[in-house]
Amino acid sequence: MKKLINRPEDIVAESLEGLAISHSDILVVQPGARFVRRRTLGRGKVALVSGGGSGHDPLHAGFVGKGMLDAACMGEIFTSPTPDQIVAAINAVETGAGTLLVVKNYDGDVMNFDMAAEMCDHALRSILVTDDVSIPIDGRSTGARGVAGTLIVEKILGAAAEMGWPLDRLMILGERLVAQTKSMGVALTSCTVPANRTPTFELNDDEMELGVGIHGERGQTRVKLDNADAIARHLVSKVLQCLPVSESGDALILINGFGATPLIELNLMARSVDQAVRHAGLRPMRYLVGNYVTALDMAGCSVTITLLDAEIEALWDAPVHTSALRWGC
């Protein structure tokens, strides 16, 4: 294993220091508490706070800034932040209008964000992101995981919060967004956690994993490697099966790389997904393509579809200024 690191145990702290150095105009890193906050807070607006394990960069720290998150808490690699971290982040950015937490549906994240919420004494609500369609819903399952759709939820809720929407209205929007946003991923390789020094699982050259998460875990099905068009058709079909009927027929598409997939392949997948979505009767109106919600150095991608209406589309188009997303500013 070759990595640009010093010691595995220092990778998260030192990476956050580098983020603060290179984007000091946008954000501030609190090293001891290990959270990132906006340098300039929006007084009187609802604070938007998220977080999770590191290794998904640029999620979540890369989305702190105007039009998105006010703070992000970063745990160790693939490990949830602690309740104390989350409380410190909330207290650092709450300015009187309340706080909305955006939480991915993983056991550790849910437990620690819930504990943090109980430790705070001001207005606070939570949105649980459950966009992954690959987990079967049964008595043994905690439900769909929160994966790349988290970016879409954070962007649109961040825009609404920037416009001054109150907490209750943001909650209604967030619940609607979660219902209208679904994802599924495919891995061509595993990832390597720096402390482990070996891949989490092995795939032969002619195999791929369907239904992977973002922590390097195995997928739901291992199948023979296929071409991009066939992979896109499969992912789009599975995602559309779990979305409600669209009144407008308009859609936002996120082609998200897992960290080791070059942009030439992700753009090719955008072409394949566009064909599959249009064949299914939807109109892709907005696209985002790139490595945004990663699993360290995993090769592969996920497809996220969000059903659009005029309000959600306008919020997606609103200005954003973070280290990882910048438009309209």
GROMACS .gro file of C-alpha atoms in nm:
model
  329
    1MET     CA    1   0.000   0.000   0.000
    2LYS     CA    2   0.133   0.342  -0.097
    3LYS     CA    3  -0.030   0.649   0.059
    4LEU     CA    4   0.068   1.014   0.091
    5ILE     CA    5   0.050   1.012   0.471
    6ASN     CA    6   0.272   1.044   0.775
    7ARG     CA    7   0.116   0.815   1.035
    8PRO     CA    8  -0.224   0.645   0.983
    9GLU     CA    9  -0.344   0.769   1.322
   10ASP     CA   10  -0.277   1.134   1.221
   11ILE     CA   11  -0.437   1.132   0.876
   12VAL     CA   12  -0.771   1.289   0.973
   13ALA     CA   13  -0.630   1.569   1.190
   14GLU     CA   14  -0.357   1.658   0.941
   15SER     CA   15  -0.598   1.649   0.647
   16LEU     CA   16  -0.830   1.892   0.826
   17GLU     CA   17  -0.533   2.120   0.897
   18GLY     CA   18  -0.456   2.122   0.526
   19LEU     CA   19  -0.818   2.200   0.443
   20ALA     CA   20  -0.808   2.496   0.680
   21ILE     CA   21  -0.484   2.625   0.529
   22SER     CA   22  -0.604   2.604   0.169
   23HIS     CA   23  -0.955   2.741   0.230
   24SER     CA   24  -0.909   2.985   0.516
   25ASP     CA   25  -1.137   3.238   0.344
   26ILE     CA   26  -1.433   2.999   0.378
   27LEU     CA   27  -1.392   2.790   0.691
   28VAL     CA   28  -1.230   2.742   1.028
   29VAL     CA   29  -1.120   2.407   1.171
   30GLN     CA   30  -1.148   2.347   1.546
   31PRO     CA   31  -0.864   2.094   1.592
   32GLY     CA   32  -0.939   1.984   1.948
   33ALA     CA   33  -1.311   1.936   1.891
   34ARG     CA   34  -1.249   1.816   1.533
   35PHE     CA   35  -1.518   2.001   1.348
   36VAL     CA   36  -1.522   2.249   1.061
   37ARG     CA   37  -1.737   2.562   1.067
   38ARG     CA   38  -1.808   2.854   0.838
   39ARG     CA   39  -1.573   3.142   0.894
   40THR     CA   40  -1.861   3.391   0.863
   41LEU     CA   41  -2.185   3.277   1.022
   42GLY     CA   42  -2.526   3.379   0.892
   43ARG     CA   43  -2.681   3.552   1.193
   44GLY     CA   44  -3.046   3.474   1.253
   45LYS     CA   45  -3.057   3.180   1.011
   46VAL     CA   46  -3.115   2.815   1.095
   47ALA     CA   47  -2.777   2.644   1.134
   48LEU     CA   48  -2.722   2.334   0.921
   49VAL     CA   49  -2.491   2.073   1.080
   50SER     CA   50  -2.387   1.734   0.947
   51GLY     CA   51  -2.095   1.497   0.973
   52GLY     CA   52  -1.978   1.139   0.983
   53GLY     CA   53  -1.668   0.928   0.947
   54SER     CA   54  -1.376   1.058   0.745
   55GLY     CA   55  -1.279   0.897   0.418
   56HIS     CA   56  -1.582   1.022   0.221
   57ASP     CA   57  -1.416   1.347   0.116
   58PRO     CA   58  -1.522   1.603   0.021
   59LEU     CA   59  -1.836   1.502   0.218
   60HIS     CA   60  -1.892   1.660   0.473
   61ALA     CA   61  -1.617   1.911   0.546
   62GLY     CA   62  -1.587   2.014   0.183
   63PHE     CA   63  -1.948   2.134   0.184
   64VAL     CA   64  -1.910   2.384   0.469
   65GLY     CA   65  -1.968   2.739   0.351
   66LYS     CA   66  -2.223   2.982   0.214
   67GLY     CA   67  -2.530   2.806   0.081
   68MET     CA   68  -2.459   2.468   0.242
   69LEU     CA   69  -2.340   2.353   0.584
   70ASP     CA   70  -2.258   2.577   0.876
   71ALA     CA   71  -2.056   2.302   1.044
   72ALA     CA   72  -1.940   1.945   0.983
   73CYS     CA   73  -1.808   1.698   1.242
   74MET     CA   74  -1.545   1.449   1.127
   75GLY     CA   75  -1.482   1.115   1.295
   76GLU     CA   76  -1.192   0.882   1.228
   77ILE     CA   77  -1.190   0.685   0.902
   78PHE     CA   78  -1.538   0.534   0.856
   79THR     CA   79  -1.614   0.603   1.225
   80SER     CA   80  -1.891   0.831   1.351
   81PRO     CA   81  -1.805   1.155   1.531
   82THR     CA   82  -1.866   1.155   1.905
   83PRO     CA   83  -2.165   1.328   2.069
   84ASP     CA   84  -1.927   1.579   2.229
   85GLN     CA   85  -1.790   1.676   1.886
   86ILE     CA   86  -2.141   1.725   1.751
   87VAL     CA   87  -2.252   1.933   2.052
   88ALA     CA   88  -1.945   2.156   2.019
   89ALA     CA   89  -2.021   2.211   1.650
   90ILE     CA   90  -2.386   2.294   1.717
   91ASN     CA   91  -2.295   2.542   1.989
   92ALA     CA   92  -2.037   2.708   1.763
   93VAL     CA   93  -2.281   2.789   1.482
   94GLU     CA   94  -2.627   2.823   1.642
   95THR     CA   95  -2.728   3.190   1.624
   96GLY     CA   96  -3.079   3.187   1.765
   97ALA     CA   97  -3.293   3.039   1.486
   98GLY     CA   98  -3.234   2.673   1.575
   99THR     CA   99  -3.030   2.394   1.421
  100LEU     CA  100  -3.112   2.130   1.163
  101LEU     CA  101  -2.901   1.812   1.169
  102VAL     CA  102  -2.852   1.613   0.847
  103VAL     CA  103  -2.776   1.253   0.947
  104LYS     CA  104  -2.687   0.955   0.727
  105ASN     CA  105  -2.868   0.635   0.825
  106TYR     CA  106  -2.586   0.438   0.981
  107ASP     CA  107  -2.618   0.302   1.335
  108GLY     CA  108  -2.325   0.498   1.477
  109ASP     CA  109  -2.423   0.827   1.316
  110VAL     CA  110  -2.785   0.796   1.424
  111MET     CA  111  -2.696   0.703   1.782
  112ASN     CA  112  -2.437   0.977   1.830
  113PHE     CA  113  -2.637   1.255   1.665
  114ASP     CA  114  -2.941   1.154   1.875
  115MET     CA  115  -2.732   1.168   2.192
  116ALA     CA  116  -2.596   1.508   2.094
  117ALA     CA  117  -2.948   1.638   2.030
  118GLU     CA  118  -3.049   1.530   2.381
  119MET     CA  119  -2.753   1.722   2.524
  120CYS     CA  120  -2.855   2.051   2.359
  121ASP     CA  121  -3.115   2.284   2.507
  122HIS     CA  122  -3.219   2.495   2.206
  123ALA     CA  123  -3.446   2.434   1.906
  124LEU     CA  124  -3.311   2.140   1.709
  125ARG     CA  125  -3.449   1.896   1.451
  126SER     CA  126  -3.299   1.610   1.244
  127ILE     CA  127  -3.334   1.486   0.887
  128LEU     CA  128  -3.240   1.121   0.832
  129VAL     CA  129  -3.103   1.049   0.482
  130THR     CA  130  -3.204   0.706   0.349
  131ASP     CA  131  -3.132   0.713  -0.024
  132ASP     CA  132  -2.960   0.376  -0.082
  133VAL     CA  133  -3.198   0.133  -0.256
  134SER     CA  134  -2.975  -0.175  -0.231
  135ILE     CA  135  -3.056  -0.281   0.127
  136PRO     CA  136  -3.359  -0.514   0.149
  137ILE     CA  137  -3.613  -0.389   0.401
  138ASP     CA  138  -3.686  -0.665   0.652
  139GLY     CA  139  -3.693  -0.721   1.026
  140ARG     CA  140  -3.315  -0.746   1.046
  141SER     CA  141  -3.244  -0.422   0.860
  142THR     CA  142  -3.215  -0.073   1.003
  143GLY     CA  143  -3.338   0.056   0.669
  144ALA     CA  144  -3.178   0.220   0.369
  145ARG     CA  145  -2.835   0.372   0.421
  146GLY     CA  146  -2.755   0.737   0.363
  147VAL     CA  147  -2.508   0.760   0.075
  148ALA     CA  148  -2.442   1.006  -0.209
  149GLY     CA  149  -2.791   1.157  -0.189
  150THR     CA  150  -2.670   1.325   0.131
  151LEU     CA  151  -2.495   1.583  -0.088
  152ILE     CA  152  -2.819   1.675  -0.261
  153VAL     CA  153  -3.005   1.706   0.070
  154GLU     CA  154  -2.731   1.927   0.214
  155LYS     CA  155  -2.716   2.150  -0.094
  156ILE     CA  156  -3.089   2.213  -0.121
  157LEU     CA  157  -3.153   2.251   0.252
  158GLY     CA  158  -2.846   2.476   0.272
  159ALA     CA  159  -2.985   2.704   0.003
  160ALA     CA  160  -3.322   2.726   0.177
  161ALA     CA  161  -3.159   2.799   0.514
  162GLU     CA  162  -2.947   3.071   0.350
  163MET     CA  163  -3.271   3.231   0.229
  164GLY     CA  164  -3.402   3.247   0.583
  165TRP     CA  165  -3.644   2.955   0.588
  166PRO     CA  166  -3.755   2.867   0.945
  167LEU     CA  167  -3.679   2.531   1.104
  168ASP     CA  168  -4.026   2.377   1.062
  169ARG     CA  169  -4.036   2.464   0.692
  170LEU     CA  170  -3.688   2.320   0.641
  171MET     CA  171  -3.802   1.995   0.805
  172ILE     CA  172  -4.092   1.961   0.562
  173LEU     CA  173  -3.861   2.025   0.268
  174GLY     CA  174  -3.602   1.780   0.400
  175GLU     CA  175  -3.852   1.498   0.440
  176ARG     CA  176  -3.979   1.559   0.087
  177LEU     CA  177  -3.623   1.558  -0.048
  178VAL     CA  178  -3.539   1.229   0.118
  179ALA     CA  179  -3.850   1.068  -0.032
  180GLN     CA  180  -3.761   1.201  -0.379
  181THR     CA  181  -3.389   1.106  -0.372
  182LYS     CA  182  -3.260   0.751  -0.428
  183SER     CA  183  -2.916   0.603  -0.505
  184MET     CA  184  -2.735   0.282  -0.591
  185GLY     CA  185  -2.365   0.211  -0.634
  186VAL     CA  186  -2.128  -0.033  -0.805
  187ALA     CA  187  -1.767  -0.108  -0.708
  188LEU     CA  188  -1.492  -0.228  -0.939
  189THR     CA  189  -1.235  -0.256  -0.657
  190SER     CA  190  -1.235  -0.240  -0.280
  191CYS     CA  191  -1.077   0.042  -0.083
  192THR     CA  192  -0.780   0.028   0.155
  193VAL     CA  193  -0.816   0.178   0.501
  194PRO     CA  194  -0.472   0.325   0.587
  195ALA     CA  195  -0.456   0.159   0.930
  196ASN     CA  196  -0.532  -0.184   0.780
  197ARG     CA  197  -0.291  -0.161   0.482
  198THR     CA  198  -0.481  -0.423   0.282
  199PRO     CA  199  -0.802  -0.400   0.073
  200THR     CA  200  -1.126  -0.459   0.263
  201PHE     CA  201  -1.229  -0.727   0.013
  202GLU     CA  202  -1.095  -0.876  -0.309
  203LEU     CA  203  -1.251  -0.866  -0.655
  204ASN     CA  204  -1.129  -1.057  -0.957
  205ASP     CA  205  -1.057  -0.856  -1.272
  206ASP     CA  206  -1.381  -0.979  -1.431
  207GLU     CA  207  -1.607  -0.907  -1.130
  208MET     CA  208  -1.794  -0.612  -0.981
  209GLU     CA  209  -2.002  -0.556  -0.665
  210LEU     CA  210  -2.354  -0.415  -0.698
  211GLY     CA  211  -2.513  -0.227  -0.410
  212VAL     CA  212  -2.203  -0.115  -0.223
  213GLY     CA  213  -2.211   0.143   0.054
  214ILE     CA  214  -1.954   0.414   0.122
  215HIS     CA  215  -1.753   0.242   0.397
  216GLY     CA  216  -1.576  -0.012   0.180
  217GLU     CA  217  -1.826  -0.282   0.270
  218ARG     CA  218  -1.918  -0.550   0.021
  219GLY     CA  219  -2.213  -0.503  -0.210
  220GLN     CA  220  -2.537  -0.697  -0.211
  221THR     CA  221  -2.446  -0.898  -0.522
  222ARG     CA  222  -2.121  -0.998  -0.692
  223VAL     CA  223  -2.159  -1.037  -1.069
  224LYS     CA  224  -1.946  -1.047  -1.382
  225LEU     CA  225  -1.813  -0.710  -1.500
  226ASP     CA  226  -2.029  -0.556  -1.772
  227ASN     CA  227  -2.004  -0.250  -1.995
  228ALA     CA  228  -2.102   0.101  -1.886
  229ASP     CA  229  -2.437   0.106  -2.068
  230ALA     CA  230  -2.550  -0.219  -1.903
  231ILE     CA  231  -2.434  -0.104  -1.558
  232ALA     CA  232  -2.618   0.227  -1.601
  233ARG     CA  233  -2.939   0.053  -1.708
  234HIS     CA  234  -2.925  -0.174  -1.404
  235LEU     CA  235  -2.858   0.106  -1.153
  236VAL     CA  236  -3.121   0.338  -1.302
  237SER     CA  237  -3.381   0.060  -1.307
  238LYS     CA  238  -3.324  -0.022  -0.940
  239VAL     CA  239  -3.333   0.346  -0.838
  240LEU     CA  240  -3.652   0.424  -1.032
  241GLN     CA  241  -3.830   0.129  -0.874
  242CYS     CA  242  -3.797   0.302  -0.537
  243LEU     CA  243  -3.895   0.656  -0.640
  244PRO     CA  244  -4.252   0.788  -0.629
  245VAL     CA  245  -4.430   0.881  -0.949
  246SER     CA  246  -4.298   1.214  -1.078
  247GLU     CA  247  -4.555   1.483  -1.153
  248SER     CA  248  -4.316   1.695  -1.357
  249GLY     CA  249  -4.104   1.419  -1.506
  250ASP     CA  250  -3.792   1.630  -1.436
  251ALA     CA  251  -3.489   1.488  -1.259
  252LEU     CA  252  -3.155   1.586  -1.108
  253ILE     CA  253  -2.881   1.327  -1.169
  254LEU     CA  254  -2.567   1.283  -0.957
  255ILE     CA  255  -2.294   1.058  -1.099
  256ASN     CA  256  -2.071   1.016  -0.796
  257GLY     CA  257  -1.725   0.859  -0.802
  258PHE     CA  258  -1.597   0.658  -0.506
  259GLY     CA  259  -1.249   0.811  -0.510
  260ALA     CA  260  -1.045   0.617  -0.766
  261THR     CA  261  -1.257   0.654  -1.079
  262PRO     CA  262  -1.125   0.912  -1.328
  263LEU     CA  263  -1.351   1.181  -1.461
  264ILE     CA  264  -1.332   1.042  -1.815
  265GLU     CA  265  -1.515   0.730  -1.691
  266LEU     CA  266  -1.765   0.926  -1.481
  267ASN     CA  267  -1.853   1.148  -1.777
  268LEU     CA  268  -1.898   0.837  -1.990
  269MET     CA  269  -2.132   0.700  -1.721
  270ALA     CA  270  -2.326   1.028  -1.733
  271ARG     CA  271  -2.393   0.961  -2.101
  272SER     CA  272  -2.507   0.605  -2.028
  273VAL     CA  273  -2.726   0.713  -1.736
  274ASP     CA  274  -2.880   0.994  -1.940
  275GLN     CA  275  -2.987   0.743  -2.205
  276ALA     CA  276  -3.134   0.507  -1.944
  277VAL     CA  277  -3.322   0.781  -1.759
  278ARG     CA  278  -3.471   0.925  -2.078
  279HIS     CA  279  -3.571   0.577  -2.194
  280ALA     CA  280  -3.759   0.540  -1.865
  281GLY     CA  281  -3.959   0.857  -1.938
  282LEU     CA  282  -3.783   1.115  -1.716
  283ARG     CA  283  -3.614   1.436  -1.830
  284PRO     CA  284  -3.269   1.497  -1.679
  285MET     CA  285  -3.266   1.872  -1.616
  286ARG     CA  286  -2.959   1.907  -1.391
  287TYR     CA  287  -2.638   1.704  -1.360
  288LEU     CA  288  -2.349   1.687  -1.117
  289VAL     CA  289  -2.058   1.457  -1.206
  290GLY     CA  290  -1.747   1.392  -0.998
  291ASN     CA  291  -1.598   1.240  -0.684
  292TYR     CA  292  -1.810   1.394  -0.408
  293VAL     CA  293  -1.909   1.117  -0.163
  294THR     CA  294  -1.618   0.877  -0.172
  295ALA     CA  295  -1.497   0.557  -0.007
  296LEU     CA  296  -1.129   0.646   0.011
  297ASP     CA  297  -0.971   0.487  -0.300
  298MET     CA  298  -1.253   0.260  -0.415
  299ALA     CA  299  -1.307   0.239  -0.791
  300GLY     CA  300  -1.667   0.259  -0.905
  301CYS     CA  301  -1.955   0.501  -0.885
  302SER     CA  302  -2.310   0.555  -0.771
  303VAL     CA  303  -2.612   0.698  -0.949
  304THR     CA  304  -2.847   0.927  -0.758
  305ILE     CA  305  -3.178   1.052  -0.897
  306THR     CA  306  -3.377   1.332  -0.734
  307LEU     CA  307  -3.723   1.412  -0.868
  308LEU     CA  308  -3.744   1.785  -0.936
  309ASP     CA  309  -4.018   2.042  -0.903
  310ALA     CA  310  -3.986   2.416  -0.955
  311GLU     CA  311  -3.901   2.486  -0.589
  312ILE     CA  312  -3.632   2.220  -0.556
  313GLU     CA  313  -3.480   2.312  -0.891
  314ALA     CA  314  -3.453   2.678  -0.789
  315LEU     CA  315  -3.286   2.583  -0.460
  316TRP     CA  316  -3.040   2.357  -0.641
  317ASP     CA  317  -2.947   2.648  -0.871
  318ALA     CA  318  -2.898   2.891  -0.578
  319PRO     CA  319  -2.543   3.021  -0.515
  320VAL     CA  320  -2.304   2.806  -0.314
  321HIS     CA  321  -1.949   2.879  -0.201
  322THR     CA  322  -1.767   2.589  -0.035
  323SER     CA  323  -1.428   2.429  -0.089
  324ALA     CA  324  -1.580   2.151  -0.304
  325LEU     CA  325  -1.879   2.322  -0.470
  326ARG     CA  326  -1.880   2.677  -0.602
  327TRP     CA  327  -2.130   2.833  -0.837
  328GLY     CA  328  -2.321   3.158  -0.863
  329CYS     CA  329  -2.095   3.344  -0.620
   0.00000   0.00000   0.00000
